[in-house]
């Protein structure tokens, strides 16, 4: 881990309970995010792309603890010594968990209840120690008071500008709510700060006393951006900030986001399904498929020489605004499989044109670092 | 080429309680046999209302087609009675909607919904219609069509639902198909599948398609001709290659400039951040359009006359029409050139005028820059 790291996501997992059918009382887990490791550096933009249902939004919401993740750690500007120590304990715990699992799987759980109890006790103690150790830096094991302080550093811009602004509040209060509750600005300074923010996002000063319904979609998204900026965070999670907007307005908002990044020294986690938008703003891009990161690379590298078969076909299925290029690239067959019951092995293998023998059995890890370009694939076609 | 569909001066207004929305305000276009026309524009520009007017699906009241005609093989659809229109709808002219979940009926099987069209327009028995439905599902690339006909829309994924929609639209082999944002709700990989399918069907059945979308990139690879709409009117209309190579209307230029191009990084060659060419401002209120050109408030080239009267559509090159005063001059100059020696003299005078105007504009710009600098 470099000293430039702002946020470090380790083995993030989130499952949602889904009812097996309308009448059943049992629920089955839907693995929305399944062991995601990502790092966001200071002042950079990390793009997160994937088709609907791949878990990209869930990752973003987990960062703000709008969803409570099942496991994993999210380090915020952590001390590397602490990280190393906690990580060692986590590894130890995982070993015991695996042991416990094997006890259950051998079917000889009966008569071993004492051993099981002991193992469970051990896991609990190790976890408690690790969590206490991590409490200062790990967003997921922070006590409430520390979390409150950490929230100031991470803010979010939501997808739907019609649903994410409270219709009963005027713009001034929408933007000023954060600084007011955190006490960073009060009274007249708060008004001045709100005006400055409105100016930064390109809204007129008289917008301050108007209600959200008086604005168009693009302007509302500007209000949402100003609200996210109000606490001068270090990271803004942008969850599809432009997908609800028209093309011409989309360009305005993208330009705004780019110029604000330099002004406020921000890092973005830019979540979107539109690859051309993502490459336009991102330094690095992570491609997700069914809850896992399948490719992670420098933006330029990813678009010029994608290596994972999913990324390759994703890029070739984007229509290009040039009538002379009629791309007859690989068009993927079939749909994205259900995350409730993902295929064994590599979850992309049923649609993959390059699948080989172990693809349907062994899960590929995100590895093989090549100048920062990492993929999770057994048989990368272009290597 | 023979025109299957001719739309002349079509206008659809919505008469609300205390104001009128001019959703479509005089649109003309033609559709030749086997041709694909792309209709592009942002939300609220009237592209969907145009397609609804063609199908006579405008909710009345408050909507009403106030004037214009829609000639489908010589029959004016606007003048038909509702009963007669029904015989055309789904038979001669059909539609694919944007949201496959909301436009399919959730309580009927898709087999039933496809055979419904067939039974309505053809003298065909129920069981045979169902067999035909299975054949259509196979045609749109669904696996196990014989079982799929008994499934309900909720059992299908988004891509498959859109395939079922296409099967319904193609059931009676219509001569004109209107596709209203058929791929907007779908993921890119599924979008590519659906576009390929529509392309294949069009080739096979020689159907004319009006493809409505906000996504210029989809249009580029799929259509023969493109019409760009803005605030209820067409502003430019050209063969697809011509439009992308040589966009003439400032709105079209802005629209093309605001699409991020794939494969270009976020930095320019000199290391500065690359910015998109955004169009400033927003669409005008459909209740109160500007008196002159509707794009004038957002246009970087707006002149005095742009605010005074709306420009006419002029043909700048064969098949390339544009509604903009900038190009009125070009057309007039070409006419003048054709007049010979006298024309050349006039052209010289005009050239002088133009230079004067330009100098004036430059002065105004400098003034504005100065003012900006001060504030």
mmCIF file of N, CA and C in Angstrom, chain A residues 169-249:
data_model
loop_
_atom_site.group_PDB
_atom_site.id
_atom_site.type_symbol
_atom_site.label_atom_id
_atom_site.label_comp_id
_atom_site.label_asym_id
_atom_site.label_seq_id
_atom_site.Cartn_x
_atom_site.Cartn_y
_atom_site.Cartn_z
ATOM 1 N N UNK A 169 -37.417 21.193 1.025
ATOM 2 C CA UNK A 169 -36.347 22.066 1.492
ATOM 3 C C UNK A 169 -35.894 22.981 0.367
ATOM 4 N N UNK A 170 -35.572 24.222 0.699
ATOM 5 C CA UNK A 170 -35.014 25.099 -0.323
ATOM 6 C C UNK A 170 -33.540 24.735 -0.522
ATOM 7 N N UNK A 171 -33.013 25.150 -1.665
ATOM 8 C CA UNK A 171 -31.662 24.759 -2.055
ATOM 9 C C UNK A 171 -30.630 25.127 -0.994
ATOM 10 N N UNK A 172 -30.830 26.295 -0.400
ATOM 11 C CA UNK A 172 -29.907 26.774 0.628
ATOM 12 C C UNK A 172 -29.796 25.757 1.769
ATOM 13 N N UNK A 173 -30.967 25.235 2.187
ATOM 14 C CA UNK A 173 -30.963 24.277 3.291
ATOM 15 C C UNK A 173 -30.442 22.914 2.859
ATOM 16 N N UNK A 174 -30.750 22.554 1.608
ATOM 17 C CA UNK A 174 -30.257 21.267 1.100
ATOM 18 C C UNK A 174 -28.741 21.231 1.124
ATOM 19 N N UNK A 175 -28.153 22.320 0.647
ATOM 20 C CA UNK A 175 -26.695 22.356 0.576
ATOM 21 C C UNK A 175 -26.093 22.609 1.954
ATOM 22 N N UNK A 176 -26.771 23.470 2.740
ATOM 23 C CA UNK A 176 -26.191 23.876 4.012
ATOM 24 C C UNK A 176 -26.407 22.909 5.154
ATOM 25 N N UNK A 177 -27.227 21.887 4.953
ATOM 26 C CA UNK A 177 -27.563 20.992 6.051
ATOM 27 C C UNK A 177 -26.316 20.327 6.641
ATOM 28 N N UNK A 178 -25.450 19.834 5.741
ATOM 29 C CA UNK A 178 -24.245 19.149 6.206
ATOM 30 C C UNK A 178 -23.342 20.054 7.012
ATOM 31 N N UNK A 179 -22.899 21.194 6.439
ATOM 32 C CA UNK A 179 -22.032 22.093 7.190
ATOM 33 C C UNK A 179 -22.664 22.551 8.496
ATOM 34 N N UNK A 180 -23.996 22.722 8.493
ATOM 35 C CA UNK A 180 -24.656 23.190 9.705
ATOM 36 C C UNK A 180 -24.549 22.138 10.812
ATOM 37 N N UNK A 181 -24.884 20.891 10.477
ATOM 38 C CA UNK A 181 -24.871 19.866 11.521
ATOM 39 C C UNK A 181 -23.455 19.555 11.967
ATOM 40 N N UNK A 182 -22.502 19.679 11.070
ATOM 41 C CA UNK A 182 -21.129 19.406 11.473
ATOM 42 C C UNK A 182 -20.478 20.621 12.106
ATOM 43 N N UNK A 183 -21.168 21.750 12.021
ATOM 44 C CA UNK A 183 -20.658 22.940 12.661
ATOM 45 C C UNK A 183 -19.469 23.566 11.957
ATOM 46 N N UNK A 184 -19.246 23.200 10.688
ATOM 47 C CA UNK A 184 -18.107 23.813 10.002
ATOM 48 C C UNK A 184 -18.424 25.251 9.617
ATOM 49 N N UNK A 185 -19.679 25.511 9.301
ATOM 50 C CA UNK A 185 -20.086 26.870 8.970
ATOM 51 C C UNK A 185 -21.389 27.154 9.687
ATOM 52 N N UNK A 186 -21.516 28.366 10.203
ATOM 53 C CA UNK A 186 -22.754 28.754 10.872
ATOM 54 C C UNK A 186 -23.124 30.163 10.440
ATOM 55 N N UNK A 187 -24.407 30.467 10.554
ATOM 56 C CA UNK A 187 -24.881 31.821 10.344
ATOM 57 C C UNK A 187 -24.466 32.418 9.017
ATOM 58 N N UNK A 188 -23.852 33.586 9.080
ATOM 59 C CA UNK A 188 -23.558 34.296 7.845
ATOM 60 C C UNK A 188 -22.470 33.593 7.034
ATOM 61 N N UNK A 189 -21.520 32.970 7.714
ATOM 62 C CA UNK A 189 -20.484 32.241 6.975
ATOM 63 C C UNK A 189 -21.102 31.101 6.171
ATOM 64 N N UNK A 190 -22.145 30.489 6.740
ATOM 65 C CA UNK A 190 -22.809 29.405 6.029
ATOM 66 C C UNK A 190 -23.440 29.929 4.743
ATOM 67 N N UNK A 191 -24.127 31.065 4.840
ATOM 68 C CA UNK A 191 -24.726 31.650 3.641
ATOM 69 C C UNK A 191 -23.663 31.936 2.592
ATOM 70 N N UNK A 192 -22.549 32.477 3.065
ATOM 71 C CA UNK A 192 -21.489 32.818 2.115
ATOM 72 C C UNK A 192 -20.946 31.545 1.461
ATOM 73 N N UNK A 193 -20.783 30.527 2.264
ATOM 74 C CA UNK A 193 -20.265 29.237 1.758
ATOM 75 C C UNK A 193 -21.222 28.631 0.740
ATOM 76 N N UNK A 194 -22.537 28.679 1.033
ATOM 77 C CA UNK A 194 -23.531 28.146 0.089
ATOM 78 C C UNK A 194 -23.473 28.909 -1.223
ATOM 79 N N UNK A 195 -23.355 30.243 -1.121
ATOM 80 C CA UNK A 195 -23.268 31.041 -2.343
ATOM 81 C C UNK A 195 -22.032 30.690 -3.159
ATOM 82 N N UNK A 196 -20.952 30.465 -2.457
ATOM 83 C CA UNK A 196 -19.707 30.109 -3.145
ATOM 84 C C UNK A 196 -19.870 28.772 -3.867
ATOM 85 N N UNK A 197 -20.517 27.833 -3.166
ATOM 86 C CA UNK A 197 -20.729 26.523 -3.777
ATOM 87 C C UNK A 197 -21.629 26.623 -5.003
ATOM 88 N N UNK A 198 -22.699 27.420 -4.891
ATOM 89 C CA UNK A 198 -23.613 27.588 -6.019
ATOM 90 C C UNK A 198 -22.858 28.147 -7.212
ATOM 91 N N UNK A 199 -21.971 29.083 -6.911
ATOM 92 C CA UNK A 199 -21.172 29.678 -7.968
ATOM 93 C C UNK A 199 -20.254 28.637 -8.608
ATOM 94 N N UNK A 200 -19.668 27.795 -7.764
ATOM 95 C CA UNK A 200 -18.743 26.766 -8.261
ATOM 96 C C UNK A 200 -19.435 25.792 -9.202
ATOM 97 N N UNK A 201 -20.685 25.426 -8.863
ATOM 98 C CA UNK A 201 -21.373 24.454 -9.706
ATOM 99 C C UNK A 201 -22.174 25.123 -10.820
ATOM 100 N N UNK A 202 -22.023 26.429 -10.948
ATOM 101 C CA UNK A 202 -22.639 27.103 -12.082
ATOM 102 C C UNK A 202 -24.122 27.348 -11.936
ATOM 103 N N UNK A 203 -24.579 27.642 -10.729
ATOM 104 C CA UNK A 203 -25.983 28.013 -10.538
ATOM 105 C C UNK A 203 -26.044 29.475 -10.111
ATOM 106 N N UNK A 204 -27.122 30.179 -10.471
ATOM 107 C CA UNK A 204 -27.218 31.586 -10.076
ATOM 108 C C UNK A 204 -27.414 31.716 -8.570
ATOM 109 N N UNK A 205 -27.071 32.883 -8.032
ATOM 110 C CA UNK A 205 -27.161 33.102 -6.587
ATOM 111 C C UNK A 205 -28.592 33.013 -6.083
ATOM 112 N N UNK A 206 -29.548 33.460 -6.943
ATOM 113 C CA UNK A 206 -30.930 33.458 -6.473
ATOM 114 C C UNK A 206 -31.503 32.044 -6.380
ATOM 115 N N UNK A 207 -30.708 31.043 -6.784
ATOM 116 C CA UNK A 207 -31.168 29.662 -6.646
ATOM 117 C C UNK A 207 -31.302 29.273 -5.179
ATOM 118 N N UNK A 208 -30.574 29.965 -4.314
ATOM 119 C CA UNK A 208 -30.503 29.565 -2.912
ATOM 120 C C UNK A 208 -31.864 29.479 -2.238
ATOM 121 N N UNK A 209 -32.773 30.368 -2.615
ATOM 122 C CA UNK A 209 -34.059 30.386 -1.916
ATOM 123 C C UNK A 209 -35.174 29.719 -2.706
ATOM 124 N N UNK A 210 -34.796 28.921 -3.705
ATOM 125 C CA UNK A 210 -35.833 28.240 -4.495
ATOM 126 C C UNK A 210 -35.901 26.763 -4.129
ATOM 127 N N UNK A 211 -37.005 26.141 -4.533
ATOM 128 C CA UNK A 211 -37.203 24.719 -4.235
ATOM 129 C C UNK A 211 -36.734 23.852 -5.403
ATOM 130 N N UNK A 212 -36.383 22.594 -5.132
ATOM 131 C CA UNK A 212 -35.849 21.732 -6.192
ATOM 132 C C UNK A 212 -36.761 21.607 -7.421
ATOM 133 N N UNK A 213 -38.088 21.666 -7.215
ATOM 134 C CA UNK A 213 -38.964 21.437 -8.376
ATOM 135 C C UNK A 213 -38.861 22.538 -9.403
ATOM 136 N N UNK A 214 -38.229 23.658 -9.034
ATOM 137 C CA UNK A 214 -38.119 24.759 -9.982
ATOM 138 C C UNK A 214 -36.948 24.584 -10.930
ATOM 139 N N UNK A 215 -36.204 23.476 -10.776
ATOM 140 C CA UNK A 215 -34.993 23.316 -11.582
ATOM 141 C C UNK A 215 -35.128 22.148 -12.563
ATOM 142 N N UNK A 216 -34.349 22.200 -13.625
ATOM 143 C CA UNK A 216 -34.338 21.099 -14.591
ATOM 144 C C UNK A 216 -33.396 20.006 -14.084
ATOM 145 N N UNK A 217 -33.407 18.876 -14.771
ATOM 146 C CA UNK A 217 -32.613 17.732 -14.327
ATOM 147 C C UNK A 217 -31.143 18.048 -14.149
ATOM 148 N N UNK A 218 -30.573 18.738 -15.132
ATOM 149 C CA UNK A 218 -29.148 19.054 -15.054
ATOM 150 C C UNK A 218 -28.849 19.976 -13.889
ATOM 151 N N UNK A 219 -29.737 20.942 -13.669
ATOM 152 C CA UNK A 219 -29.524 21.876 -12.564
ATOM 153 C C UNK A 219 -29.669 21.173 -11.226
ATOM 154 N N UNK A 220 -30.619 20.234 -11.141
ATOM 155 C CA UNK A 220 -30.787 19.484 -9.901
ATOM 156 C C UNK A 220 -29.539 18.670 -9.596
ATOM 157 N N UNK A 221 -28.956 18.091 -10.663
ATOM 158 C CA UNK A 221 -27.764 17.317 -10.426
ATOM 159 C C UNK A 221 -26.644 18.229 -9.933
ATOM 160 N N UNK A 222 -26.644 19.473 -10.400
ATOM 161 C CA UNK A 222 -25.660 20.450 -9.892
ATOM 162 C C UNK A 222 -25.891 20.712 -8.414
ATOM 163 N N UNK A 223 -27.167 20.801 -8.027
ATOM 164 C CA UNK A 223 -27.461 20.994 -6.601
ATOM 165 C C UNK A 223 -26.928 19.802 -5.811
ATOM 166 N N UNK A 224 -27.173 18.597 -6.344
ATOM 167 C CA UNK A 224 -26.685 17.388 -5.676
ATOM 168 C C UNK A 224 -25.172 17.404 -5.531
ATOM 169 N N UNK A 225 -24.496 17.922 -6.550
ATOM 170 C CA UNK A 225 -23.031 17.987 -6.492
ATOM 171 C C UNK A 225 -22.587 19.016 -5.453
ATOM 172 N N UNK A 226 -23.281 20.155 -5.438
ATOM 173 C CA UNK A 226 -22.938 21.182 -4.444
ATOM 174 C C UNK A 226 -23.135 20.643 -3.035
ATOM 175 N N UNK A 227 -24.189 19.859 -2.843
ATOM 176 C CA UNK A 227 -24.453 19.277 -1.527
ATOM 177 C C UNK A 227 -23.326 18.327 -1.128
ATOM 178 N N UNK A 228 -22.860 17.553 -2.106
ATOM 179 C CA UNK A 228 -21.777 16.623 -1.801
ATOM 180 C C UNK A 228 -20.485 17.365 -1.471
ATOM 181 N N UNK A 229 -20.308 18.542 -2.102
ATOM 182 C CA UNK A 229 -19.070 19.305 -1.885
ATOM 183 C C UNK A 229 -19.066 20.065 -0.578
ATOM 184 N N UNK A 230 -20.262 20.273 -0.011
ATOM 185 C CA UNK A 230 -20.405 21.230 1.087
ATOM 186 C C UNK A 230 -19.491 20.925 2.274
ATOM 187 N N UNK A 231 -19.172 19.660 2.491
ATOM 188 C CA UNK A 231 -18.315 19.325 3.629
ATOM 189 C C UNK A 231 -16.854 19.162 3.222
ATOM 190 N N UNK A 232 -16.516 19.614 2.034
ATOM 191 C CA UNK A 232 -15.178 19.441 1.452
ATOM 192 C C UNK A 232 -14.632 18.032 1.718
ATOM 193 N N UNK A 233 -15.307 17.030 1.171
ATOM 194 C CA UNK A 233 -14.881 15.650 1.395
ATOM 195 C C UNK A 233 -13.626 15.338 0.592
ATOM 196 N N UNK A 234 -13.030 14.192 0.895
ATOM 197 C CA UNK A 234 -11.868 13.764 0.107
ATOM 198 C C UNK A 234 -12.287 12.843 -1.013
ATOM 199 N N UNK A 235 -13.454 12.197 -0.830
ATOM 200 C CA UNK A 235 -13.927 11.252 -1.842
ATOM 201 C C UNK A 235 -15.409 11.492 -2.084
ATOM 202 N N UNK A 236 -15.778 11.532 -3.362
ATOM 203 C CA UNK A 236 -17.206 11.579 -3.681
ATOM 204 C C UNK A 236 -17.540 10.325 -4.472
ATOM 205 N N UNK A 237 -18.545 9.602 -4.002
ATOM 206 C CA UNK A 237 -19.017 8.440 -4.742
ATOM 207 C C UNK A 237 -20.083 8.944 -5.697
ATOM 208 N N UNK A 238 -19.817 8.851 -7.007
ATOM 209 C CA UNK A 238 -20.787 9.309 -8.004
ATOM 210 C C UNK A 238 -21.479 8.080 -8.565
ATOM 211 N N UNK A 239 -22.727 7.890 -8.182
ATOM 212 C CA UNK A 239 -23.440 6.702 -8.634
ATOM 213 C C UNK A 239 -24.279 7.063 -9.853
ATOM 214 N N UNK A 240 -23.793 6.742 -11.025
ATOM 215 C CA UNK A 240 -24.476 7.058 -12.283
ATOM 216 C C UNK A 240 -24.958 8.508 -12.301
ATOM 217 N N UNK A 241 -24.043 9.465 -12.106
ATOM 218 C CA UNK A 241 -24.507 10.841 -11.947
ATOM 219 C C UNK A 241 -25.093 11.435 -13.214
ATOM 220 N N UNK A 242 -24.810 10.877 -14.369
ATOM 221 C CA UNK A 242 -25.297 11.505 -15.598
ATOM 222 C C UNK A 242 -26.249 10.629 -16.398
ATOM 223 N N UNK A 243 -26.545 9.408 -15.919
ATOM 224 C CA UNK A 243 -27.309 8.525 -16.794
ATOM 225 C C UNK A 243 -28.764 8.951 -16.920
ATOM 226 N N UNK A 244 -29.262 9.789 -15.998
ATOM 227 C CA UNK A 244 -30.652 10.218 -16.129
ATOM 228 C C UNK A 244 -30.762 11.510 -16.937
ATOM 229 N N UNK A 245 -29.630 12.009 -17.439
ATOM 230 C CA UNK A 245 -29.645 13.309 -18.104
ATOM 231 C C UNK A 245 -29.539 13.171 -19.617
ATOM 232 N N UNK A 246 -29.965 14.220 -20.307
ATOM 233 C CA UNK A 246 -29.831 14.239 -21.761
ATOM 234 C C UNK A 246 -28.384 14.451 -22.175
ATOM 235 N N UNK A 247 -28.070 14.067 -23.416
ATOM 236 C CA UNK A 247 -26.672 14.108 -23.855
ATOM 237 C C UNK A 247 -26.023 15.467 -23.672
ATOM 238 N N UNK A 248 -26.725 16.527 -24.095
ATOM 239 C CA UNK A 248 -26.074 17.844 -24.046
ATOM 240 C C UNK A 248 -25.868 18.284 -22.600
ATOM 241 N N UNK A 249 -26.823 17.957 -21.740
ATOM 242 C CA UNK A 249 -26.712 18.319 -20.331
ATOM 243 C C UNK A 249 -25.693 17.421 -19.632
#
